[in-house]
Amino acid sequence: IYIAGHGFIDGDEGFMVTRESQLPADDRDFESGLALSRLRDKIDTLKVPHILVVLDVCYGGVFKERKQLPAYTVENLDTPQSLDVVVAAKMKSVSRLYIASGGLRQAYDGNPGTHSPFARTFLKTLRDYGGKEHLIDMGRLDGAVYGLCPHPYTGSFGTQQPGGDFVFIPSPDAKNVSDPGLSAKVDGPRCSAE
């Protein structure tokens, strides 16, 4: 689920700003916004085993619950696993994962007519088709966006089970679609240490 838009924070709660949202001066409790905790809880009830939520919104990191992703272990580090074995291991557990562009800060929209730095990096990672492994998992996505400013947040929510992951497996005959926004030069914001 990829959501690009505007976000707002009030205390510890983050909100999606929708077309129906009112200005804070007209809606002091911001009841016209969509609370990220409510969105998170609704998505968690979907009857599918693997969900990845991508939030390209300001303050999207408030979506998270206060828990860490599980540590992954490999039983035999000397023997490389086949793609089928790796995917089967990642898919046997329920996953509820998210990645948010803005963390607990405002996200940078980018220049008009181009993608935001977050969206550009996300799309370029998908266009790499998983490199020689032909697999894009949360580790690869997190690594791709790690150096962006503000630093994106990743994590789990809801019924995430230990070892659960979300993977993209590219089609062998996948072809790039022309996207001028990916080749345009974009200067990101200058950030201090977070």
PDB file of C-alpha atoms in Angstrom:
ATOM      1  CA  ILE A   1       0.000   0.000   0.000  1.00  0.00           C
ATOM      2  CA  TYR A   2       1.753   3.155  -1.207  1.00  0.00           C
ATOM      3  CA  ILE A   3       0.419   6.468   0.076  1.00  0.00           C
ATOM      4  CA  ALA A   4       1.877   9.803  -1.010  1.00  0.00           C
ATOM      5  CA  GLY A   5       0.423  12.961   0.438  1.00  0.00           C
ATOM      6  CA  HIS A   6       0.533  15.353   3.333  1.00  0.00           C
ATOM      7  CA  GLY A   7       0.857  14.628   7.019  1.00  0.00           C
ATOM      8  CA  PHE A   8       0.406  16.507  10.266  1.00  0.00           C
ATOM      9  CA  ILE A   9       1.433  15.773  13.840  1.00  0.00           C
ATOM     10  CA  ASP A  10      -0.331  16.723  17.041  1.00  0.00           C
ATOM     11  CA  GLY A  11       1.430  15.520  20.181  1.00  0.00           C
ATOM     12  CA  ASP A  12       2.154  11.807  19.742  1.00  0.00           C
ATOM     13  CA  GLU A  13      -0.462  11.252  17.018  1.00  0.00           C
ATOM     14  CA  GLY A  14       0.172  11.620  13.314  1.00  0.00           C
ATOM     15  CA  PHE A  15      -2.546  12.320  10.777  1.00  0.00           C
ATOM     16  CA  MET A  16      -2.996  11.995   7.033  1.00  0.00           C
ATOM     17  CA  VAL A  17      -4.278  15.237   5.579  1.00  0.00           C
ATOM     18  CA  THR A  18      -7.119  14.492   3.173  1.00  0.00           C
ATOM     19  CA  ARG A  19      -9.173  16.670   0.857  1.00  0.00           C
ATOM     20  CA  GLU A  20     -11.818  16.844   3.565  1.00  0.00           C
ATOM     21  CA  SER A  21      -9.345  17.866   6.299  1.00  0.00           C
ATOM     22  CA  GLN A  22      -9.825  21.294   7.832  1.00  0.00           C
ATOM     23  CA  LEU A  23      -7.100  23.691   8.931  1.00  0.00           C
ATOM     24  CA  PRO A  24      -5.982  23.243  12.562  1.00  0.00           C
ATOM     25  CA  ALA A  25      -7.464  26.657  13.457  1.00  0.00           C
ATOM     26  CA  ASP A  26     -10.901  25.355  12.362  1.00  0.00           C
ATOM     27  CA  ASP A  27     -10.468  21.829  13.786  1.00  0.00           C
ATOM     28  CA  ARG A  28      -8.538  22.044  17.084  1.00  0.00           C
ATOM     29  CA  ASP A  29      -8.598  18.257  17.701  1.00  0.00           C
ATOM     30  CA  PHE A  30      -7.929  17.537  14.006  1.00  0.00           C
ATOM     31  CA  GLU A  31     -10.893  15.171  13.853  1.00  0.00           C
ATOM     32  CA  SER A  32     -11.110  15.769  10.088  1.00  0.00           C
ATOM     33  CA  GLY A  33      -7.681  14.131   9.555  1.00  0.00           C
ATOM     34  CA  LEU A  34      -7.093  10.393   9.320  1.00  0.00           C
ATOM     35  CA  ALA A  35      -5.177   9.258  12.422  1.00  0.00           C
ATOM     36  CA  LEU A  36      -2.204   7.086  11.444  1.00  0.00           C
ATOM     37  CA  SER A  37      -2.888   4.798  14.417  1.00  0.00           C
ATOM     38  CA  ARG A  38      -6.421   4.204  13.087  1.00  0.00           C
ATOM     39  CA  LEU A  39      -5.083   3.555   9.567  1.00  0.00           C
ATOM     40  CA  ARG A  40      -2.501   1.141  11.031  1.00  0.00           C
ATOM     41  CA  ASP A  41      -5.153  -0.757  13.005  1.00  0.00           C
ATOM     42  CA  LYS A  42      -7.498  -1.009   9.995  1.00  0.00           C
ATOM     43  CA  ILE A  43      -4.744  -2.277   7.694  1.00  0.00           C
ATOM     44  CA  ASP A  44      -3.737  -4.878  10.276  1.00  0.00           C
ATOM     45  CA  THR A  45      -7.217  -6.462  10.050  1.00  0.00           C
ATOM     46  CA  LEU A  46      -6.894  -7.178   6.309  1.00  0.00           C
ATOM     47  CA  LYS A  47      -7.084 -10.913   5.663  1.00  0.00           C
ATOM     48  CA  VAL A  48      -3.824 -11.167   3.721  1.00  0.00           C
ATOM     49  CA  PRO A  49      -0.604 -12.666   5.076  1.00  0.00           C
ATOM     50  CA  HIS A  50       1.885 -10.049   3.879  1.00  0.00           C
ATOM     51  CA  ILE A  51       1.445  -6.271   3.869  1.00  0.00           C
ATOM     52  CA  LEU A  52       3.942  -3.502   3.207  1.00  0.00           C
ATOM     53  CA  VAL A  53       2.757   0.058   3.866  1.00  0.00           C
ATOM     54  CA  VAL A  54       4.811   2.824   2.233  1.00  0.00           C
ATOM     55  CA  LEU A  55       4.041   6.281   3.617  1.00  0.00           C
ATOM     56  CA  ASP A  56       5.522   9.139   1.607  1.00  0.00           C
ATOM     57  CA  VAL A  57       4.056  11.718   3.985  1.00  0.00           C
ATOM     58  CA  CYS A  58       5.365  14.156   6.570  1.00  0.00           C
ATOM     59  CA  TYR A  59       5.584  12.633  10.052  1.00  0.00           C
ATOM     60  CA  GLY A  60       4.821   9.158   8.665  1.00  0.00           C
ATOM     61  CA  GLY A  61       7.112   7.627  11.283  1.00  0.00           C
ATOM     62  CA  VAL A  62       4.356   8.159  13.865  1.00  0.00           C
ATOM     63  CA  PHE A  63       2.650   5.180  12.178  1.00  0.00           C
ATOM     64  CA  LYS A  64       4.955   2.857  14.075  1.00  0.00           C
ATOM     65  CA  GLU A  65       4.335   0.915  17.215  1.00  0.00           C
ATOM     66  CA  ARG A  66       7.121   0.814  19.769  1.00  0.00           C
ATOM     67  CA  LYS A  67       8.671  -2.524  18.831  1.00  0.00           C
ATOM     68  CA  GLN A  68      11.609  -3.656  16.762  1.00  0.00           C
ATOM     69  CA  LEU A  69      11.810  -5.838  13.680  1.00  0.00           C
ATOM     70  CA  PRO A  70      12.801  -9.400  14.613  1.00  0.00           C
ATOM     71  CA  ALA A  71      16.387 -10.479  14.141  1.00  0.00           C
ATOM     72  CA  TYR A  72      16.885 -12.897  11.254  1.00  0.00           C
ATOM     73  CA  THR A  73      19.063 -15.956  11.656  1.00  0.00           C
ATOM     74  CA  VAL A  74      20.540 -18.286   9.070  1.00  0.00           C
ATOM     75  CA  GLU A  75      21.172 -21.875  10.099  1.00  0.00           C
ATOM     76  CA  ASN A  76      24.077 -22.495   7.735  1.00  0.00           C
ATOM     77  CA  LEU A  77      26.088 -19.469   6.661  1.00  0.00           C
ATOM     78  CA  ASP A  78      28.457 -21.553   4.512  1.00  0.00           C
ATOM     79  CA  THR A  79      25.809 -22.783   2.078  1.00  0.00           C
ATOM     80  CA  PRO A  80      24.015 -20.154  -0.006  1.00  0.00           C
ATOM     81  CA  GLN A  81      20.270 -20.670  -0.011  1.00  0.00           C
ATOM     82  CA  SER A  82      18.348 -20.954  -3.275  1.00  0.00           C
ATOM     83  CA  LEU A  83      15.905 -18.154  -4.103  1.00  0.00           C
ATOM     84  CA  ASP A  84      12.982 -20.546  -3.569  1.00  0.00           C
ATOM     85  CA  VAL A  85      14.218 -21.501  -0.073  1.00  0.00           C
ATOM     86  CA  VAL A  86      14.802 -17.848   0.907  1.00  0.00           C
ATOM     87  CA  VAL A  87      11.358 -16.756  -0.316  1.00  0.00           C
ATOM     88  CA  ALA A  88       9.629 -19.720   1.366  1.00  0.00           C
ATOM     89  CA  ALA A  89      11.304 -18.864   4.687  1.00  0.00           C
ATOM     90  CA  LYS A  90      10.309 -15.192   4.430  1.00  0.00           C
ATOM     91  CA  MET A  91       6.711 -15.993   3.463  1.00  0.00           C
ATOM     92  CA  LYS A  92       5.865 -18.609   6.099  1.00  0.00           C
ATOM     93  CA  SER A  93       5.255 -15.951   8.764  1.00  0.00           C
ATOM     94  CA  VAL A  94       2.678 -13.145   8.712  1.00  0.00           C
ATOM     95  CA  SER A  95       4.226  -9.750   8.012  1.00  0.00           C
ATOM     96  CA  ARG A  96       3.036  -6.243   8.786  1.00  0.00           C
ATOM     97  CA  LEU A  97       5.824  -3.879   7.776  1.00  0.00           C
ATOM     98  CA  TYR A  98       6.027  -0.205   6.944  1.00  0.00           C
ATOM     99  CA  ILE A  99       8.481   2.344   5.624  1.00  0.00           C
ATOM    100  CA  ALA A 100       7.825   6.075   6.070  1.00  0.00           C
ATOM    101  CA  SER A 101       9.646   8.868   4.231  1.00  0.00           C
ATOM    102  CA  GLY A 102       9.547  11.538   6.886  1.00  0.00           C
ATOM    103  CA  GLY A 103      10.160   9.689  10.086  1.00  0.00           C
ATOM    104  CA  LEU A 104       9.117  12.133  12.773  1.00  0.00           C
ATOM    105  CA  ARG A 105       9.862  15.173  10.607  1.00  0.00           C
ATOM    106  CA  GLN A 106       8.473  16.865   7.544  1.00  0.00           C
ATOM    107  CA  ALA A 107       9.357  14.995   4.361  1.00  0.00           C
ATOM    108  CA  TYR A 108      10.893  16.804   1.380  1.00  0.00           C
ATOM    109  CA  ASP A 109       8.523  16.920  -1.611  1.00  0.00           C
ATOM    110  CA  GLY A 110      11.236  17.522  -4.216  1.00  0.00           C
ATOM    111  CA  ASN A 111      11.094  19.892  -7.144  1.00  0.00           C
ATOM    112  CA  PRO A 112       7.819  20.408  -9.022  1.00  0.00           C
ATOM    113  CA  GLY A 113       7.445  17.870 -11.833  1.00  0.00           C
ATOM    114  CA  THR A 114       9.835  15.366 -10.238  1.00  0.00           C
ATOM    115  CA  HIS A 115       9.476  12.671  -7.613  1.00  0.00           C
ATOM    116  CA  SER A 116      10.333  13.292  -3.984  1.00  0.00           C
ATOM    117  CA  PRO A 117      13.809  11.979  -3.064  1.00  0.00           C
ATOM    118  CA  PHE A 118      12.111   9.152  -1.176  1.00  0.00           C
ATOM    119  CA  ALA A 119       9.867   8.154  -4.109  1.00  0.00           C
ATOM    120  CA  ARG A 120      12.810   8.382  -6.559  1.00  0.00           C
ATOM    121  CA  THR A 121      14.949   6.113  -4.383  1.00  0.00           C
ATOM    122  CA  PHE A 122      12.094   3.664  -3.837  1.00  0.00           C
ATOM    123  CA  LEU A 123      11.315   3.492  -7.574  1.00  0.00           C
ATOM    124  CA  LYS A 124      14.998   3.151  -8.538  1.00  0.00           C
ATOM    125  CA  THR A 125      15.343   0.286  -6.072  1.00  0.00           C
ATOM    126  CA  LEU A 126      12.383  -1.470  -7.683  1.00  0.00           C
ATOM    127  CA  ARG A 127      13.880  -0.809 -11.147  1.00  0.00           C
ATOM    128  CA  ASP A 128      17.057  -2.621 -10.125  1.00  0.00           C
ATOM    129  CA  TYR A 129      14.871  -5.770 -10.183  1.00  0.00           C
ATOM    130  CA  GLY A 130      16.590  -7.168  -7.116  1.00  0.00           C
ATOM    131  CA  GLY A 131      20.078  -7.227  -8.635  1.00  0.00           C
ATOM    132  CA  LYS A 132      21.724 -10.594  -9.081  1.00  0.00           C
ATOM    133  CA  GLU A 133      19.560 -12.088  -6.303  1.00  0.00           C
ATOM    134  CA  HIS A 134      16.315 -11.136  -8.154  1.00  0.00           C
ATOM    135  CA  LEU A 135      14.758 -10.325  -4.787  1.00  0.00           C
ATOM    136  CA  ILE A 136      13.832  -7.048  -3.097  1.00  0.00           C
ATOM    137  CA  ASP A 137      13.055  -7.408   0.596  1.00  0.00           C
ATOM    138  CA  MET A 138      12.737  -4.959   3.476  1.00  0.00           C
ATOM    139  CA  GLY A 139      16.478  -5.100   4.093  1.00  0.00           C
ATOM    140  CA  ARG A 140      17.189  -3.907   0.557  1.00  0.00           C
ATOM    141  CA  LEU A 141      14.521  -1.170   0.721  1.00  0.00           C
ATOM    142  CA  ASP A 142      15.743   0.039   4.109  1.00  0.00           C
ATOM    143  CA  GLY A 143      19.334   0.072   2.877  1.00  0.00           C
ATOM    144  CA  ALA A 144      18.363   2.045  -0.232  1.00  0.00           C
ATOM    145  CA  VAL A 145      16.587   4.849   1.635  1.00  0.00           C
ATOM    146  CA  TYR A 146      18.825   4.872   4.716  1.00  0.00           C
ATOM    147  CA  GLY A 147      20.919   7.907   3.730  1.00  0.00           C
ATOM    148  CA  LEU A 148      17.993  10.144   2.817  1.00  0.00           C
ATOM    149  CA  CYS A 149      17.213  13.259   4.784  1.00  0.00           C
ATOM    150  CA  PRO A 150      15.087  13.248   6.797  1.00  0.00           C
ATOM    151  CA  HIS A 151      15.941   9.662   7.688  1.00  0.00           C
ATOM    152  CA  PRO A 152      13.033   7.338   6.821  1.00  0.00           C
ATOM    153  CA  TYR A 153      11.593   5.036   9.471  1.00  0.00           C
ATOM    154  CA  THR A 154      10.971   1.342   8.941  1.00  0.00           C
ATOM    155  CA  GLY A 155       9.419  -1.145  11.274  1.00  0.00           C
ATOM    156  CA  SER A 156       6.633  -3.559  12.002  1.00  0.00           C
ATOM    157  CA  PHE A 157       3.111  -3.214  13.330  1.00  0.00           C
ATOM    158  CA  GLY A 158       0.161  -5.290  14.391  1.00  0.00           C
ATOM    159  CA  THR A 159       0.334  -9.046  13.915  1.00  0.00           C
ATOM    160  CA  GLN A 160       3.922  -9.172  12.617  1.00  0.00           C
ATOM    161  CA  GLN A 161       5.365 -12.624  13.316  1.00  0.00           C
ATOM    162  CA  PRO A 162       9.080 -13.292  13.906  1.00  0.00           C
ATOM    163  CA  GLY A 163      10.828 -13.808  10.561  1.00  0.00           C
ATOM    164  CA  GLY A 164       7.970 -12.400   8.470  1.00  0.00           C
ATOM    165  CA  ASP A 165       9.088 -10.218   5.563  1.00  0.00           C
ATOM    166  CA  PHE A 166       7.708  -8.594   2.443  1.00  0.00           C
ATOM    167  CA  VAL A 167       9.401  -9.384  -0.847  1.00  0.00           C
ATOM    168  CA  PHE A 168       9.155  -8.197  -4.421  1.00  0.00           C
ATOM    169  CA  ILE A 169      10.137 -10.822  -6.976  1.00  0.00           C
ATOM    170  CA  PRO A 170      10.550  -9.258 -10.419  1.00  0.00           C
ATOM    171  CA  SER A 171       9.108 -10.889 -13.485  1.00  0.00           C
ATOM    172  CA  PRO A 172      11.837 -12.258 -15.779  1.00  0.00           C
ATOM    173  CA  ASP A 173      10.397 -10.277 -18.710  1.00  0.00           C
ATOM    174  CA  ALA A 174       9.969  -6.978 -16.813  1.00  0.00           C
ATOM    175  CA  LYS A 175      10.660  -3.854 -18.859  1.00  0.00           C
ATOM    176  CA  ASN A 176      11.245  -0.313 -17.638  1.00  0.00           C
ATOM    177  CA  VAL A 177       8.564   2.266 -18.312  1.00  0.00           C
ATOM    178  CA  SER A 178       9.768   5.723 -19.308  1.00  0.00           C
ATOM    179  CA  ASP A 179       9.813   8.038 -16.299  1.00  0.00           C
ATOM    180  CA  PRO A 180      11.520  11.437 -16.800  1.00  0.00           C
ATOM    181  CA  GLY A 181      11.128  12.116 -13.071  1.00  0.00           C
ATOM    182  CA  LEU A 182      13.736   9.449 -12.316  1.00  0.00           C
ATOM    183  CA  SER A 183      16.438  11.025 -14.460  1.00  0.00           C
ATOM    184  CA  ALA A 184      15.899  14.661 -13.425  1.00  0.00           C
ATOM    185  CA  LYS A 185      18.526  16.144 -11.100  1.00  0.00           C
ATOM    186  CA  VAL A 186      17.089  16.751  -7.641  1.00  0.00           C
ATOM    187  CA  ASP A 187      18.817  18.654  -4.862  1.00  0.00           C
ATOM    188  CA  GLY A 188      17.586  17.450  -1.494  1.00  0.00           C
ATOM    189  CA  PRO A 189      17.426  19.449   1.702  1.00  0.00           C
ATOM    190  CA  ARG A 190      20.520  20.036   3.813  1.00  0.00           C
ATOM    191  CA  CYS A 191      20.133  18.176   7.083  1.00  0.00           C
ATOM    192  CA  SER A 192      21.891  18.268  10.378  1.00  0.00           C
ATOM    193  CA  ALA A 193      22.385  15.125  12.409  1.00  0.00           C
ATOM    194  CA  GLU A 194      19.081  13.757  13.742  1.00  0.00           C
TER     195      GLU A 194
END
